[in-house]
Amino acid sequence: MITINSCGHDSHHPIPCNIEHREGLPDYLILLIKQEAWMVLEDRVCPVRPNSLILFPPNTYIHYGCDAAGYNDDWIHFMAAGEDLPFLQNLDLPLCRIIYPFDFHKLSEYVRMMSDLYHSSSVHKEEMLDSFMHIFLYSLREEAEKRTGSAIHQKYYPELSRLRTQIYNDPAAARTVPALAASACLSLSYFQHLYKQFFGISCRQDIIEARLKLARYYLTNSSMSVSGLAGFCGYDSDLHFMRQFKKFTGMTPTDYRRINT
């Protein structure tokens, strides 16, 4: 079984940080880094761009940090025992090496779900987390293999992945597809083509999905009014929010809340 000892999603450090484990840790550590940072690897300080990932094995020297406030990451501490120890070894995942996954957002979403489950009181929590970790590690193996992919992926994916993470981290922000294309220094048509190729969804649809995902969460987990929620999720009017919510979910916000709470 693969056992998660602790995990967290979207953790923020309000002040600059400098984290060092001279003797390493007793378990594996995966960091999904979302902010400009640095890391000491092979006695050298290496800059780390957002949307990067690194896996440390047990008892390995670890030293990383961020010189500005706002360092942000996901993290998993885990151990593998029994038949899952050779499983982990056979995956041949890159260790102590920074990689930039093509689908960073997907991996981060897995961590979010595992973090929610880890802090739940589910009767089958350990078994479910074990299954999640297998999915996560298989996905990580695929992402590592993609790093040898096309030059187009190598050149453009990190920047578009960073933009996509911003969309999901702050769905309510005022964004337009042309403005996002311009920020990536790409023509509108080529930006849209690459975005759909990389993520399987149009940028416009992704912006809508990020907002509706936020809306679904607060409809289920808060008493915020539908009117208040519309503005909170980035909509200029209650009517636009309600129409778009019903178009893509098949029900009104009020009905969704009634069914899911």
PDB file of C-alpha atoms in Angstrom:
ATOM      1  CA  MET A   1       0.000   0.000   0.000  1.00  0.00           C
ATOM      2  CA  ILE A   2       1.046   3.578  -0.627  1.00  0.00           C
ATOM      3  CA  THR A   3       0.400   5.603   2.520  1.00  0.00           C
ATOM      4  CA  ILE A   4       0.081   9.380   2.519  1.00  0.00           C
ATOM      5  CA  ASN A   5       1.596  10.734   5.728  1.00  0.00           C
ATOM      6  CA  SER A   6       0.497  14.304   5.023  1.00  0.00           C
ATOM      7  CA  CYS A   7      -0.456  16.470   2.071  1.00  0.00           C
ATOM      8  CA  GLY A   8      -1.630  19.951   1.250  1.00  0.00           C
ATOM      9  CA  HIS A   9      -3.011  21.913  -1.677  1.00  0.00           C
ATOM     10  CA  ASP A  10      -2.344  25.522  -2.618  1.00  0.00           C
ATOM     11  CA  SER A  11      -0.296  26.289   0.491  1.00  0.00           C
ATOM     12  CA  HIS A  12       0.904  29.893   0.745  1.00  0.00           C
ATOM     13  CA  HIS A  13       3.835  31.382   2.669  1.00  0.00           C
ATOM     14  CA  PRO A  14       3.073  35.026   3.555  1.00  0.00           C
ATOM     15  CA  ILE A  15       6.784  35.835   3.957  1.00  0.00           C
ATOM     16  CA  PRO A  16       9.936  34.776   2.060  1.00  0.00           C
ATOM     17  CA  CYS A  17      10.943  31.242   3.008  1.00  0.00           C
ATOM     18  CA  ASN A  18      14.105  29.164   3.254  1.00  0.00           C
ATOM     19  CA  ILE A  19      13.411  25.488   3.987  1.00  0.00           C
ATOM     20  CA  GLU A  20      16.208  23.018   4.615  1.00  0.00           C
ATOM     21  CA  HIS A  21      16.229  19.379   5.712  1.00  0.00           C
ATOM     22  CA  ARG A  22      19.906  18.507   6.151  1.00  0.00           C
ATOM     23  CA  GLU A  23      19.292  14.837   6.892  1.00  0.00           C
ATOM     24  CA  GLY A  24      16.364  14.546   4.552  1.00  0.00           C
ATOM     25  CA  LEU A  25      12.975  13.178   5.559  1.00  0.00           C
ATOM     26  CA  PRO A  26      11.857   9.658   6.463  1.00  0.00           C
ATOM     27  CA  ASP A  27       9.379   9.533   3.568  1.00  0.00           C
ATOM     28  CA  TYR A  28       9.049  10.564  -0.067  1.00  0.00           C
ATOM     29  CA  LEU A  29       8.230  14.207  -0.744  1.00  0.00           C
ATOM     30  CA  ILE A  30       6.573  15.564  -3.889  1.00  0.00           C
ATOM     31  CA  LEU A  31       6.428  19.338  -4.381  1.00  0.00           C
ATOM     32  CA  LEU A  32       4.292  21.009  -7.047  1.00  0.00           C
ATOM     33  CA  ILE A  33       5.720  24.521  -7.113  1.00  0.00           C
ATOM     34  CA  LYS A  34       3.459  27.328  -8.340  1.00  0.00           C
ATOM     35  CA  GLN A  35       5.632  30.367  -7.639  1.00  0.00           C
ATOM     36  CA  GLU A  36       9.077  31.538  -8.718  1.00  0.00           C
ATOM     37  CA  ALA A  37      11.473  29.832  -6.316  1.00  0.00           C
ATOM     38  CA  TRP A  38      14.944  28.351  -6.014  1.00  0.00           C
ATOM     39  CA  MET A  39      16.316  24.965  -5.052  1.00  0.00           C
ATOM     40  CA  VAL A  40      19.724  23.614  -4.131  1.00  0.00           C
ATOM     41  CA  LEU A  41      20.575  20.614  -6.330  1.00  0.00           C
ATOM     42  CA  GLU A  42      24.045  19.062  -6.493  1.00  0.00           C
ATOM     43  CA  ASP A  43      25.458  21.937  -4.394  1.00  0.00           C
ATOM     44  CA  ARG A  44      24.134  24.510  -6.862  1.00  0.00           C
ATOM     45  CA  VAL A  45      21.283  26.991  -6.426  1.00  0.00           C
ATOM     46  CA  CYS A  46      18.880  26.482  -9.343  1.00  0.00           C
ATOM     47  CA  PRO A  47      16.049  28.860 -10.276  1.00  0.00           C
ATOM     48  CA  VAL A  48      12.640  27.199 -10.379  1.00  0.00           C
ATOM     49  CA  ARG A  49       9.845  28.459 -12.615  1.00  0.00           C
ATOM     50  CA  PRO A  50       6.152  28.161 -11.688  1.00  0.00           C
ATOM     51  CA  ASN A  51       4.350  24.917 -12.568  1.00  0.00           C
ATOM     52  CA  SER A  52       7.295  22.699 -11.747  1.00  0.00           C
ATOM     53  CA  LEU A  53       7.488  19.428  -9.856  1.00  0.00           C
ATOM     54  CA  ILE A  54      10.190  17.573  -7.958  1.00  0.00           C
ATOM     55  CA  LEU A  55      10.255  14.209  -6.165  1.00  0.00           C
ATOM     56  CA  PHE A  56      12.639  13.574  -3.274  1.00  0.00           C
ATOM     57  CA  PRO A  57      13.252  10.028  -1.981  1.00  0.00           C
ATOM     58  CA  PRO A  58      13.621   9.377   1.760  1.00  0.00           C
ATOM     59  CA  ASN A  59      16.775  10.526   3.573  1.00  0.00           C
ATOM     60  CA  THR A  60      17.804  12.949   0.824  1.00  0.00           C
ATOM     61  CA  TYR A  61      19.131  16.453   1.451  1.00  0.00           C
ATOM     62  CA  ILE A  62      16.415  19.024   0.685  1.00  0.00           C
ATOM     63  CA  HIS A  63      16.882  22.784   0.468  1.00  0.00           C
ATOM     64  CA  TYR A  64      14.554  25.195  -1.312  1.00  0.00           C
ATOM     65  CA  GLY A  65      12.950  28.565  -0.847  1.00  0.00           C
ATOM     66  CA  CYS A  66      11.528  31.763  -2.266  1.00  0.00           C
ATOM     67  CA  ASP A  67      12.972  35.254  -1.844  1.00  0.00           C
ATOM     68  CA  ALA A  68       9.592  36.976  -2.123  1.00  0.00           C
ATOM     69  CA  ALA A  69       6.413  36.683  -0.121  1.00  0.00           C
ATOM     70  CA  GLY A  70       3.711  34.455  -1.562  1.00  0.00           C
ATOM     71  CA  TYR A  71       5.502  31.161  -2.217  1.00  0.00           C
ATOM     72  CA  ASN A  72       2.785  28.709  -3.245  1.00  0.00           C
ATOM     73  CA  ASP A  73       2.860  24.930  -3.655  1.00  0.00           C
ATOM     74  CA  ASP A  74       1.117  21.576  -3.308  1.00  0.00           C
ATOM     75  CA  TRP A  75       2.902  18.819  -1.411  1.00  0.00           C
ATOM     76  CA  ILE A  76       2.628  15.127  -0.594  1.00  0.00           C
ATOM     77  CA  HIS A  77       4.586  13.095   1.961  1.00  0.00           C
ATOM     78  CA  PHE A  78       4.148   9.373   1.319  1.00  0.00           C
ATOM     79  CA  MET A  79       5.617   5.923   1.864  1.00  0.00           C
ATOM     80  CA  ALA A  80       5.381   2.742  -0.212  1.00  0.00           C
ATOM     81  CA  ALA A  81       5.385  -0.703   1.386  1.00  0.00           C
ATOM     82  CA  GLY A  82       4.940  -4.300   0.290  1.00  0.00           C
ATOM     83  CA  GLU A  83       4.357  -4.868  -3.412  1.00  0.00           C
ATOM     84  CA  ASP A  84       4.054  -1.116  -3.991  1.00  0.00           C
ATOM     85  CA  LEU A  85       7.716  -0.496  -3.218  1.00  0.00           C
ATOM     86  CA  PRO A  86       8.900  -2.335  -6.376  1.00  0.00           C
ATOM     87  CA  PHE A  87       5.964  -0.732  -8.229  1.00  0.00           C
ATOM     88  CA  LEU A  88       7.315   2.691  -7.341  1.00  0.00           C
ATOM     89  CA  GLN A  89      10.857   1.716  -8.241  1.00  0.00           C
ATOM     90  CA  ASN A  90       9.787   0.236 -11.587  1.00  0.00           C
ATOM     91  CA  LEU A  91       8.089   3.483 -12.570  1.00  0.00           C
ATOM     92  CA  ASP A  92      11.601   4.941 -12.691  1.00  0.00           C
ATOM     93  CA  LEU A  93      10.403   8.431 -11.841  1.00  0.00           C
ATOM     94  CA  PRO A  94      12.961  11.245 -12.007  1.00  0.00           C
ATOM     95  CA  LEU A  95      14.354  11.892  -8.522  1.00  0.00           C
ATOM     96  CA  CYS A  96      15.797  15.157  -7.216  1.00  0.00           C
ATOM     97  CA  ARG A  97      15.283  16.725 -10.631  1.00  0.00           C
ATOM     98  CA  ILE A  98      13.006  19.614 -11.528  1.00  0.00           C
ATOM     99  CA  ILE A  99      10.514  18.790 -14.259  1.00  0.00           C
ATOM    100  CA  TYR A 100       7.824  20.904 -15.873  1.00  0.00           C
ATOM    101  CA  PRO A 101       4.775  18.671 -16.434  1.00  0.00           C
ATOM    102  CA  PHE A 102       2.730  19.434 -19.523  1.00  0.00           C
ATOM    103  CA  ASP A 103      -0.501  18.993 -17.564  1.00  0.00           C
ATOM    104  CA  PHE A 104       0.530  20.541 -14.267  1.00  0.00           C
ATOM    105  CA  HIS A 105      -3.064  21.565 -13.568  1.00  0.00           C
ATOM    106  CA  LYS A 106      -4.248  17.944 -13.686  1.00  0.00           C
ATOM    107  CA  LEU A 107      -1.620  16.851 -11.168  1.00  0.00           C
ATOM    108  CA  SER A 108      -2.467  19.763  -8.893  1.00  0.00           C
ATOM    109  CA  GLU A 109      -6.151  18.839  -9.090  1.00  0.00           C
ATOM    110  CA  TYR A 110      -5.279  15.299  -7.984  1.00  0.00           C
ATOM    111  CA  VAL A 111      -3.488  16.737  -4.958  1.00  0.00           C
ATOM    112  CA  ARG A 112      -6.520  18.884  -4.152  1.00  0.00           C
ATOM    113  CA  MET A 113      -8.768  15.824  -4.152  1.00  0.00           C
ATOM    114  CA  MET A 114      -6.291  13.835  -2.066  1.00  0.00           C
ATOM    115  CA  SER A 115      -5.966  16.692   0.417  1.00  0.00           C
ATOM    116  CA  ASP A 116      -9.750  16.925   0.777  1.00  0.00           C
ATOM    117  CA  LEU A 117      -9.944  13.169   1.303  1.00  0.00           C
ATOM    118  CA  TYR A 118      -6.966  13.088   3.688  1.00  0.00           C
ATOM    119  CA  HIS A 119      -8.721  15.535   6.020  1.00  0.00           C
ATOM    120  CA  SER A 120     -12.062  13.744   5.783  1.00  0.00           C
ATOM    121  CA  SER A 121     -13.502  11.092   8.075  1.00  0.00           C
ATOM    122  CA  SER A 122     -14.220   8.602   5.285  1.00  0.00           C
ATOM    123  CA  VAL A 123     -14.303   4.990   6.456  1.00  0.00           C
ATOM    124  CA  HIS A 124     -12.307   3.901   3.398  1.00  0.00           C
ATOM    125  CA  LYS A 125      -9.925   6.863   3.399  1.00  0.00           C
ATOM    126  CA  GLU A 126      -6.682   4.852   3.384  1.00  0.00           C
ATOM    127  CA  GLU A 127      -7.776   2.606   0.528  1.00  0.00           C
ATOM    128  CA  MET A 128      -9.035   5.552  -1.522  1.00  0.00           C
ATOM    129  CA  LEU A 129      -5.843   7.531  -0.972  1.00  0.00           C
ATOM    130  CA  ASP A 130      -3.816   4.493  -2.030  1.00  0.00           C
ATOM    131  CA  SER A 131      -5.802   4.386  -5.284  1.00  0.00           C
ATOM    132  CA  PHE A 132      -5.393   8.116  -5.821  1.00  0.00           C
ATOM    133  CA  MET A 133      -1.635   7.846  -5.357  1.00  0.00           C
ATOM    134  CA  HIS A 134      -1.416   5.093  -7.969  1.00  0.00           C
ATOM    135  CA  ILE A 135      -3.300   7.334 -10.407  1.00  0.00           C
ATOM    136  CA  PHE A 136      -1.095  10.295  -9.531  1.00  0.00           C
ATOM    137  CA  LEU A 137       2.157   8.355  -9.946  1.00  0.00           C
ATOM    138  CA  TYR A 138       1.066   6.808 -13.253  1.00  0.00           C
ATOM    139  CA  SER A 139       0.158  10.293 -14.473  1.00  0.00           C
ATOM    140  CA  LEU A 140       3.507  11.619 -13.299  1.00  0.00           C
ATOM    141  CA  ARG A 141       5.266   8.854 -15.231  1.00  0.00           C
ATOM    142  CA  GLU A 142       3.378   9.885 -18.375  1.00  0.00           C
ATOM    143  CA  GLU A 143       4.225  13.530 -17.802  1.00  0.00           C
ATOM    144  CA  ALA A 144       7.916  12.673 -17.431  1.00  0.00           C
ATOM    145  CA  GLU A 145       7.786  10.774 -20.723  1.00  0.00           C
ATOM    146  CA  LYS A 146       6.132  13.712 -22.471  1.00  0.00           C
ATOM    147  CA  ARG A 147       9.157  15.848 -21.688  1.00  0.00           C
ATOM    148  CA  THR A 148      10.810  14.163 -24.658  1.00  0.00           C
ATOM    149  CA  GLY A 149       7.913  15.224 -26.879  1.00  0.00           C
ATOM    150  CA  SER A 150       7.661  17.731 -29.707  1.00  0.00           C
ATOM    151  CA  ALA A 151       9.525  21.002 -29.867  1.00  0.00           C
ATOM    152  CA  ILE A 152       6.168  22.816 -29.959  1.00  0.00           C
ATOM    153  CA  HIS A 153       5.243  21.325 -26.586  1.00  0.00           C
ATOM    154  CA  GLN A 154       8.639  22.128 -25.155  1.00  0.00           C
ATOM    155  CA  LYS A 155       8.458  25.736 -26.332  1.00  0.00           C
ATOM    156  CA  TYR A 156       4.882  26.752 -25.579  1.00  0.00           C
ATOM    157  CA  TYR A 157       3.399  24.375 -23.019  1.00  0.00           C
ATOM    158  CA  PRO A 158       5.005  25.849 -19.850  1.00  0.00           C
ATOM    159  CA  GLU A 159       3.649  29.339 -20.584  1.00  0.00           C
ATOM    160  CA  LEU A 160       0.143  28.153 -21.491  1.00  0.00           C
ATOM    161  CA  SER A 161       0.115  25.873 -18.456  1.00  0.00           C
ATOM    162  CA  ARG A 162       1.032  28.862 -16.284  1.00  0.00           C
ATOM    163  CA  LEU A 163      -1.856  30.852 -17.756  1.00  0.00           C
ATOM    164  CA  ARG A 164      -4.238  27.968 -17.193  1.00  0.00           C
ATOM    165  CA  THR A 165      -3.173  27.713 -13.556  1.00  0.00           C
ATOM    166  CA  GLN A 166      -3.886  31.426 -13.148  1.00  0.00           C
ATOM    167  CA  ILE A 167      -7.355  30.915 -14.632  1.00  0.00           C
ATOM    168  CA  TYR A 168      -8.187  28.203 -12.095  1.00  0.00           C
ATOM    169  CA  ASN A 169      -6.470  29.908  -9.150  1.00  0.00           C
ATOM    170  CA  ASP A 170      -8.403  33.140  -9.729  1.00  0.00           C
ATOM    171  CA  PRO A 171     -11.493  32.360 -11.839  1.00  0.00           C
ATOM    172  CA  ALA A 172     -13.210  35.677 -11.079  1.00  0.00           C
ATOM    173  CA  ALA A 173     -10.496  37.850 -12.642  1.00  0.00           C
ATOM    174  CA  ALA A 174     -11.504  39.780 -15.743  1.00  0.00           C
ATOM    175  CA  ARG A 175      -9.855  37.939 -18.637  1.00  0.00           C
ATOM    176  CA  THR A 176     -10.316  37.787 -22.375  1.00  0.00           C
ATOM    177  CA  VAL A 177      -8.872  35.228 -24.755  1.00  0.00           C
ATOM    178  CA  PRO A 178      -7.234  37.932 -26.926  1.00  0.00           C
ATOM    179  CA  ALA A 179      -5.524  39.402 -23.847  1.00  0.00           C
ATOM    180  CA  LEU A 180      -4.233  35.983 -22.794  1.00  0.00           C
ATOM    181  CA  ALA A 181      -2.939  35.350 -26.317  1.00  0.00           C
ATOM    182  CA  ALA A 182      -1.151  38.692 -26.283  1.00  0.00           C
ATOM    183  CA  SER A 183       0.413  37.939 -22.891  1.00  0.00           C
ATOM    184  CA  ALA A 184       1.825  34.725 -24.378  1.00  0.00           C
ATOM    185  CA  CYS A 185       3.115  36.684 -27.408  1.00  0.00           C
ATOM    186  CA  LEU A 186       1.020  34.548 -29.769  1.00  0.00           C
ATOM    187  CA  SER A 187      -1.537  35.380 -32.416  1.00  0.00           C
ATOM    188  CA  LEU A 188      -5.121  34.787 -31.322  1.00  0.00           C
ATOM    189  CA  SER A 189      -5.699  31.917 -33.738  1.00  0.00           C
ATOM    190  CA  TYR A 190      -2.439  30.124 -32.887  1.00  0.00           C
ATOM    191  CA  PHE A 191      -3.006  30.593 -29.154  1.00  0.00           C
ATOM    192  CA  GLN A 192      -6.487  29.069 -29.436  1.00  0.00           C
ATOM    193  CA  HIS A 193      -5.135  26.184 -31.520  1.00  0.00           C
ATOM    194  CA  LEU A 194      -2.353  25.383 -29.027  1.00  0.00           C
ATOM    195  CA  TYR A 195      -4.621  25.730 -25.998  1.00  0.00           C
ATOM    196  CA  LYS A 196      -7.140  23.251 -27.404  1.00  0.00           C
ATOM    197  CA  GLN A 197      -4.322  20.909 -28.490  1.00  0.00           C
ATOM    198  CA  PHE A 198      -2.638  20.929 -25.081  1.00  0.00           C
ATOM    199  CA  PHE A 199      -5.665  20.811 -22.777  1.00  0.00           C
ATOM    200  CA  GLY A 200      -8.491  19.341 -24.857  1.00  0.00           C
ATOM    201  CA  ILE A 201     -10.721  22.356 -24.225  1.00  0.00           C
ATOM    202  CA  SER A 202     -10.951  25.858 -25.664  1.00  0.00           C
ATOM    203  CA  CYS A 203      -9.585  28.716 -23.577  1.00  0.00           C
ATOM    204  CA  ARG A 204     -12.977  30.427 -23.460  1.00  0.00           C
ATOM    205  CA  GLN A 205     -14.640  27.223 -22.271  1.00  0.00           C
ATOM    206  CA  ASP A 206     -11.897  26.740 -19.676  1.00  0.00           C
ATOM    207  CA  ILE A 207     -12.521  30.205 -18.240  1.00  0.00           C
ATOM    208  CA  ILE A 208     -16.232  29.381 -17.979  1.00  0.00           C
ATOM    209  CA  GLU A 209     -15.517  25.982 -16.417  1.00  0.00           C
ATOM    210  CA  ALA A 210     -13.187  27.535 -13.825  1.00  0.00           C
ATOM    211  CA  ARG A 211     -15.910  29.994 -12.800  1.00  0.00           C
ATOM    212  CA  LEU A 212     -18.628  27.361 -12.688  1.00  0.00           C
ATOM    213  CA  LYS A 213     -16.399  25.043 -10.680  1.00  0.00           C
ATOM    214  CA  LEU A 214     -15.951  27.830  -8.127  1.00  0.00           C
ATOM    215  CA  ALA A 215     -19.689  28.483  -8.144  1.00  0.00           C
ATOM    216  CA  ARG A 216     -20.530  24.799  -7.612  1.00  0.00           C
ATOM    217  CA  TYR A 217     -18.157  24.644  -4.654  1.00  0.00           C
ATOM    218  CA  TYR A 218     -19.684  27.654  -2.879  1.00  0.00           C
ATOM    219  CA  LEU A 219     -23.230  26.641  -3.665  1.00  0.00           C
ATOM    220  CA  THR A 220     -22.500  23.376  -1.864  1.00  0.00           C
ATOM    221  CA  ASN A 221     -20.274  24.666   0.945  1.00  0.00           C
ATOM    222  CA  SER A 222     -21.575  28.121   1.829  1.00  0.00           C
ATOM    223  CA  SER A 223     -24.759  30.105   2.375  1.00  0.00           C
ATOM    224  CA  MET A 224     -23.692  32.848  -0.055  1.00  0.00           C
ATOM    225  CA  SER A 225     -26.655  34.172  -2.021  1.00  0.00           C
ATOM    226  CA  VAL A 226     -26.891  33.486  -5.734  1.00  0.00           C
ATOM    227  CA  SER A 227     -26.655  37.217  -6.350  1.00  0.00           C
ATOM    228  CA  GLY A 228     -23.519  37.538  -4.232  1.00  0.00           C
ATOM    229  CA  LEU A 229     -22.026  34.444  -5.799  1.00  0.00           C
ATOM    230  CA  ALA A 230     -22.432  35.830  -9.312  1.00  0.00           C
ATOM    231  CA  GLY A 231     -20.112  38.749  -8.615  1.00  0.00           C
ATOM    232  CA  PHE A 232     -17.785  36.578  -6.536  1.00  0.00           C
ATOM    233  CA  CYS A 233     -17.278  34.283  -9.525  1.00  0.00           C
ATOM    234  CA  GLY A 234     -16.605  37.125 -11.961  1.00  0.00           C
ATOM    235  CA  TYR A 235     -20.005  37.684 -13.577  1.00  0.00           C
ATOM    236  CA  ASP A 236     -21.228  41.192 -14.345  1.00  0.00           C
ATOM    237  CA  SER A 237     -24.876  40.290 -13.804  1.00  0.00           C
ATOM    238  CA  ASP A 238     -26.944  37.748 -11.913  1.00  0.00           C
ATOM    239  CA  LEU A 239     -28.869  36.908 -15.075  1.00  0.00           C
ATOM    240  CA  HIS A 240     -25.733  36.092 -17.073  1.00  0.00           C
ATOM    241  CA  PHE A 241     -24.491  33.873 -14.247  1.00  0.00           C
ATOM    242  CA  MET A 242     -27.786  31.990 -13.918  1.00  0.00           C
ATOM    243  CA  ARG A 243     -28.151  31.489 -17.678  1.00  0.00           C
ATOM    244  CA  GLN A 244     -24.595  30.210 -18.084  1.00  0.00           C
ATOM    245  CA  PHE A 245     -24.849  27.972 -15.023  1.00  0.00           C
ATOM    246  CA  LYS A 246     -28.026  26.355 -16.324  1.00  0.00           C
ATOM    247  CA  LYS A 247     -26.625  26.014 -19.848  1.00  0.00           C
ATOM    248  CA  PHE A 248     -23.610  24.010 -18.688  1.00  0.00           C
ATOM    249  CA  THR A 249     -25.016  22.126 -15.685  1.00  0.00           C
ATOM    250  CA  GLY A 250     -28.604  21.610 -16.750  1.00  0.00           C
ATOM    251  CA  MET A 251     -30.048  23.222 -13.633  1.00  0.00           C
ATOM    252  CA  THR A 252     -30.334  26.592 -11.939  1.00  0.00           C
ATOM    253  CA  PRO A 253     -27.929  27.542  -9.124  1.00  0.00           C
ATOM    254  CA  THR A 254     -30.782  27.277  -6.640  1.00  0.00           C
ATOM    255  CA  ASP A 255     -31.714  23.775  -7.805  1.00  0.00           C
ATOM    256  CA  TYR A 256     -28.054  22.710  -7.731  1.00  0.00           C
ATOM    257  CA  ARG A 257     -27.747  23.883  -4.119  1.00  0.00           C
ATOM    258  CA  ARG A 258     -30.966  22.143  -3.118  1.00  0.00           C
ATOM    259  CA  ILE A 259     -29.880  18.810  -4.632  1.00  0.00           C
ATOM    260  CA  ASN A 260     -26.302  18.887  -3.348  1.00  0.00           C
ATOM    261  CA  THR A 261     -26.718  20.096   0.222  1.00  0.00           C
TER     262      THR A 261
END
